[in-house]
């Protein structure tokens, strides 16, 4: 049954960026923009972006939405950043065990580089070209190190190991052998392998933001297009995926939308408006 009341303030929608709110050319789809404004302004709904990006890298994506609320899920869910206040309002940094894994890995594998995404700085250890490119994309100030112990150890939100693909397979096996389940590990490309806290993923951060906003879990929704969004979809009440998403994503989705090029986020918003 349709709910025609123009109030969806009890809902929170989280969206991935590339291949979801953006089309395949990484451009914001106007249909999505219009639907987000309708949802947040006419229906008072809550909308957020969720990405692996740092706050500075994500700022342009948030700003172009031109919506009032400034909170976004950043760094794979390691933090919730408030662009209105320009600060983290919640975060989940790596613990000492995770830092020790990094220490042992780079000691064992002298050709491997890594970078640390901190709250305001990217620390690069053994700055290879690929590590430099990743850090530049994060849009943070960069500090380079060749001595592990000189790297500040506070507020490590994410570590990205970088190297050639065969070496990264060795890195992943070694890191996993040291793991005690207090970390979340994933390949983000054939050249990069990431570590965040066990309690860090976009899904848990979305639920934390819902708690901050006073939104019940049964009124949380999320949309994504690939397996880096899997945990986010798995943990919300209304998981949605874009039409081009792989079968594994569609298997856990309650709503499969159109292709991202055609306004996938708008499909989800219209569904929530229609069904309340």
Coordinates of C-alpha atoms in Angstrom, one line a residue:
X1 CA 0.0 0.0 0.0
X2 CA 1.3 3.4 -0.9
X3 CA 2.1 6.0 1.8
X4 CA 1.4 9.5 0.5
X5 CA 2.5 11.4 3.6
X6 CA 5.3 13.8 2.6
X7 CA 7.6 12.8 5.5
X8 CA 10.5 10.4 5.3
X9 CA 12.6 11.9 8.1
X10 CA 12.6 8.4 9.6
X11 CA 14.6 7.1 6.7
X12 CA 18.3 7.1 6.0
X13 CA 19.6 6.2 2.5
X14 CA 23.3 5.6 1.9
X15 CA 24.8 5.5 -1.6
X16 CA 28.0 4.5 -3.1
X17 CA 29.5 6.9 -5.6
X18 CA 31.1 5.6 -8.8
X19 CA 28.9 3.2 -10.7
X20 CA 25.9 4.1 -8.5
X21 CA 25.1 7.8 -7.9
X22 CA 27.5 8.5 -10.8
X23 CA 27.3 6.9 -14.2
X24 CA 30.0 4.9 -15.8
X25 CA 31.7 8.1 -17.0
X26 CA 31.8 9.1 -13.3
X27 CA 29.3 11.9 -13.8
X28 CA 26.4 12.6 -11.5
X29 CA 23.2 11.6 -13.1
X30 CA 20.7 14.4 -13.1
X31 CA 17.8 12.1 -12.4
X32 CA 19.6 11.1 -9.2
X33 CA 20.3 14.7 -8.3
X34 CA 16.6 15.7 -8.7
X35 CA 15.4 12.7 -6.7
X36 CA 17.8 13.4 -3.8
X37 CA 16.6 16.9 -3.6
X38 CA 13.0 15.8 -3.6
X39 CA 13.7 13.2 -0.9
X40 CA 15.7 15.6 1.4
X41 CA 13.7 18.8 0.8
X42 CA 10.1 17.8 0.1
X43 CA 10.1 14.6 2.2
X44 CA 12.8 15.6 4.9
X45 CA 14.6 12.3 4.3
X46 CA 18.2 11.7 5.3
X47 CA 20.7 11.0 2.5
X48 CA 24.4 10.2 2.8
X49 CA 27.3 9.1 0.6
X50 CA 29.5 6.1 1.5
X51 CA 32.9 5.7 0.0
X52 CA 36.5 4.5 0.5
X53 CA 37.6 8.1 -0.2
X54 CA 39.1 10.4 2.4
X55 CA 37.1 13.5 3.5
X56 CA 39.0 15.8 1.2
X57 CA 38.7 13.5 -1.8
X58 CA 35.0 13.1 -1.1
X59 CA 34.2 16.8 -0.5
X60 CA 33.5 17.6 -4.2
X61 CA 31.1 14.7 -4.5
X62 CA 29.2 15.9 -1.4
X63 CA 29.2 19.6 -2.4
X64 CA 27.7 19.0 -5.8
X65 CA 24.7 17.4 -4.3
X66 CA 23.9 20.7 -2.7
X67 CA 22.0 19.3 0.2
X68 CA 21.8 20.7 3.7
X69 CA 23.1 17.8 5.9
X70 CA 26.8 17.4 5.6
X71 CA 27.5 13.9 7.1
X72 CA 29.2 11.3 4.9
X73 CA 30.7 7.8 5.4
X74 CA 34.5 8.0 4.5
X75 CA 37.5 5.7 4.3
X76 CA 35.5 2.5 3.9
X77 CA 33.5 3.3 7.0
X78 CA 36.4 4.1 9.2
X79 CA 34.9 7.5 9.9
X80 CA 31.8 9.7 9.7
X81 CA 32.8 13.1 8.6
X82 CA 30.7 16.2 9.0
X83 CA 31.4 18.7 6.2
X84 CA 29.4 21.4 8.0
X85 CA 31.6 21.2 11.1
X86 CA 34.7 20.0 9.1
X87 CA 35.6 17.2 11.5
X88 CA 35.1 13.5 12.2
X89 CA 32.1 12.9 14.4
X90 CA 32.9 9.2 14.8
X91 CA 35.8 7.0 13.8
X92 CA 37.2 3.5 14.1
X93 CA 41.0 3.6 13.8
X94 CA 43.3 0.6 13.5
X95 CA 44.5 -1.0 16.8
X96 CA 48.0 -1.8 18.0
X97 CA 47.8 -5.4 16.7
X98 CA 47.0 -4.2 13.2
X99 CA 49.9 -1.7 13.3
X100 CA 52.2 -4.6 14.3
X101 CA 51.1 -6.7 11.4
X102 CA 52.1 -3.8 9.1
X103 CA 55.5 -3.6 10.9
X104 CA 56.2 -7.3 10.4
X105 CA 55.0 -7.3 6.8
X106 CA 57.2 -4.5 5.5
X107 CA 60.2 -6.0 7.5
X108 CA 59.7 -9.4 5.8
X109 CA 59.0 -7.9 2.3
X110 CA 61.5 -5.0 1.6
X111 CA 60.1 -4.2 -1.8
X112 CA 56.5 -3.5 -0.6
X113 CA 55.4 0.0 0.0
X114 CA 52.4 1.1 2.0
X115 CA 50.5 4.2 2.8
X116 CA 48.5 5.2 5.9
X117 CA 45.3 7.2 5.6
X118 CA 45.2 9.3 8.8
X119 CA 42.8 12.0 9.8
X120 CA 44.6 14.8 8.0
X121 CA 47.7 13.3 6.4
X122 CA 48.8 10.4 4.2
X123 CA 52.0 8.7 5.4
X124 CA 53.8 6.9 2.7
X125 CA 56.5 4.3 3.5
X126 CA 58.9 3.5 0.7
X127 CA 57.2 5.8 -1.8
X128 CA 56.8 3.8 -5.1
X129 CA 55.1 5.5 -8.1
X130 CA 51.8 3.5 -7.4
X131 CA 51.8 4.6 -3.7
X132 CA 52.3 8.2 -4.8
X133 CA 49.4 8.1 -7.2
X134 CA 47.1 6.6 -4.6
X135 CA 48.1 9.3 -2.1
X136 CA 47.6 12.1 -4.6
X137 CA 44.1 10.8 -5.3
X138 CA 43.3 10.9 -1.6
X139 CA 43.9 14.7 -1.7
X140 CA 45.6 14.8 1.6
X141 CA 49.0 16.4 2.5
X142 CA 51.7 13.7 2.1
X143 CA 54.6 12.9 4.3
X144 CA 57.2 10.3 3.2
X145 CA 59.1 7.9 5.5
X146 CA 61.8 5.3 5.2
X147 CA 61.9 4.4 8.9
X148 CA 58.8 2.7 10.1
X149 CA 59.2 3.7 13.7
X150 CA 59.2 7.4 12.8
X151 CA 55.7 7.3 11.4
X152 CA 53.2 8.7 13.9
X153 CA 51.0 5.9 15.1
X154 CA 47.8 7.8 16.0
X155 CA 44.6 7.7 13.9
X156 CA 45.5 5.1 11.4
X157 CA 42.2 4.7 9.6
X158 CA 43.4 2.6 6.7
X159 CA 46.6 1.0 5.4
X160 CA 47.1 0.3 1.7
X161 CA 49.9 -2.0 0.7
X162 CA 51.1 -1.5 -2.8
X163 CA 53.3 -3.4 -5.3
X164 CA 53.2 -5.6 -8.4
X165 CA 50.4 -8.2 -8.5
X166 CA 52.5 -11.3 -7.8
X167 CA 54.0 -9.6 -4.8
X168 CA 50.6 -8.5 -3.5
X169 CA 49.4 -12.1 -3.5
X170 CA 52.3 -12.9 -1.1
X171 CA 51.5 -9.9 1.0
X172 CA 47.8 -11.0 1.3
X173 CA 48.8 -14.5 2.4
X174 CA 51.3 -13.3 4.9
X175 CA 49.0 -10.7 6.4
X176 CA 46.2 -13.2 6.7
X177 CA 48.6 -15.6 8.5
X178 CA 49.1 -13.0 11.1
X179 CA 45.5 -12.0 11.4
X180 CA 43.5 -12.7 14.5
X181 CA 40.2 -11.4 13.1
X182 CA 40.7 -7.9 14.5
X183 CA 41.2 -6.5 11.0
X184 CA 39.2 -6.3 7.8
X185 CA 41.3 -7.2 4.7
X186 CA 40.5 -6.7 1.0
X187 CA 42.1 -6.2 -2.4
X188 CA 41.1 -2.9 -3.9
X189 CA 43.0 -3.6 -7.1
X190 CA 45.6 -6.1 -8.3
X191 CA 48.3 -3.6 -7.1
X192 CA 46.8 -2.7 -3.7
X193 CA 45.7 -4.6 -0.6
X194 CA 43.9 -2.8 2.2
X195 CA 43.6 -3.1 5.9
X196 CA 41.0 -1.5 8.2
X197 CA 39.7 -2.3 11.7
X198 CA 37.6 -5.4 12.1
X199 CA 34.7 -3.2 13.1
X200 CA 35.2 -1.0 10.0
X201 CA 33.0 -1.3 7.0
X202 CA 30.5 1.0 5.3
X203 CA 27.6 -1.0 6.6
X204 CA 28.5 -0.6 10.3
X205 CA 29.2 3.1 9.7
X206 CA 25.8 3.6 8.1
X207 CA 24.1 2.0 11.1
X208 CA 26.2 4.2 13.4
X209 CA 25.1 7.3 11.4
X210 CA 21.5 6.1 11.7
X211 CA 21.9 5.9 15.4
X212 CA 23.3 9.5 15.5
X213 CA 20.4 10.7 13.5
X214 CA 17.8 8.8 15.5
X215 CA 16.8 6.5 12.6
X216 CA 15.8 3.0 13.4
X217 CA 17.6 0.1 11.6
X218 CA 14.4 -1.0 9.9
X219 CA 14.4 2.3 8.0
X220 CA 17.9 2.2 6.7
X221 CA 18.6 1.6 3.0
X222 CA 21.8 1.4 0.9
X223 CA 22.6 1.1 -2.8
X224 CA 25.8 0.0 -4.5
X225 CA 27.1 -1.7 -7.6
X226 CA 30.0 -4.0 -6.6
X227 CA 31.3 -6.3 -3.9
X228 CA 33.0 -3.4 -2.0
X229 CA 29.4 -2.4 -1.1
X230 CA 28.4 -6.0 -0.1
X231 CA 28.7 -5.4 3.7
X232 CA 26.8 -2.1 3.5
X233 CA 23.9 -3.8 1.7
X234 CA 24.0 -6.9 3.9
X235 CA 23.6 -4.8 7.1
X236 CA 20.8 -2.4 6.2
X237 CA 17.1 -3.1 6.1
X238 CA 16.5 -2.3 2.5
X239 CA 19.5 -3.3 0.3
X240 CA 19.4 -2.2 -3.3
X241 CA 21.9 -2.7 -6.2
X242 CA 22.2 -1.2 -9.6
X243 CA 21.1 -3.1 -12.7
X244 CA 24.7 -3.8 -13.8
X245 CA 25.7 -5.3 -10.5
X246 CA 27.1 -8.9 -10.4
X247 CA 24.8 -11.7 -9.5
X248 CA 26.3 -12.0 -6.0
X249 CA 25.1 -8.5 -5.2
X250 CA 21.7 -9.1 -6.7
X251 CA 21.3 -12.2 -4.6
X252 CA 21.3 -10.1 -1.3
X253 CA 19.4 -7.1 -2.7
X254 CA 15.7 -6.6 -2.0
X255 CA 15.5 -4.1 -4.8
X256 CA 17.4 -4.2 -8.2
X257 CA 17.2 -0.9 -9.9
X258 CA 18.0 0.3 -13.4
X259 CA 21.6 0.7 -14.7
X260 CA 23.6 3.4 -13.0
X261 CA 23.6 5.4 -16.2
X262 CA 19.8 5.8 -16.0
X263 CA 19.4 6.9 -12.4
X264 CA 19.7 3.9 -10.1
X265 CA 19.6 6.0 -6.9
X266 CA 16.4 7.7 -8.1
X267 CA 14.7 4.3 -8.4
X268 CA 15.5 3.5 -4.8
X269 CA 14.3 6.9 -3.6
X270 CA 11.1 6.6 -5.5
X271 CA 10.5 3.2 -4.0
X272 CA 10.9 4.5 -0.5
X273 CA 8.6 7.5 -1.2
X274 CA 6.0 5.2 -2.6
X275 CA 6.1 2.6 0.1
X276 CA 7.1 4.7 3.1

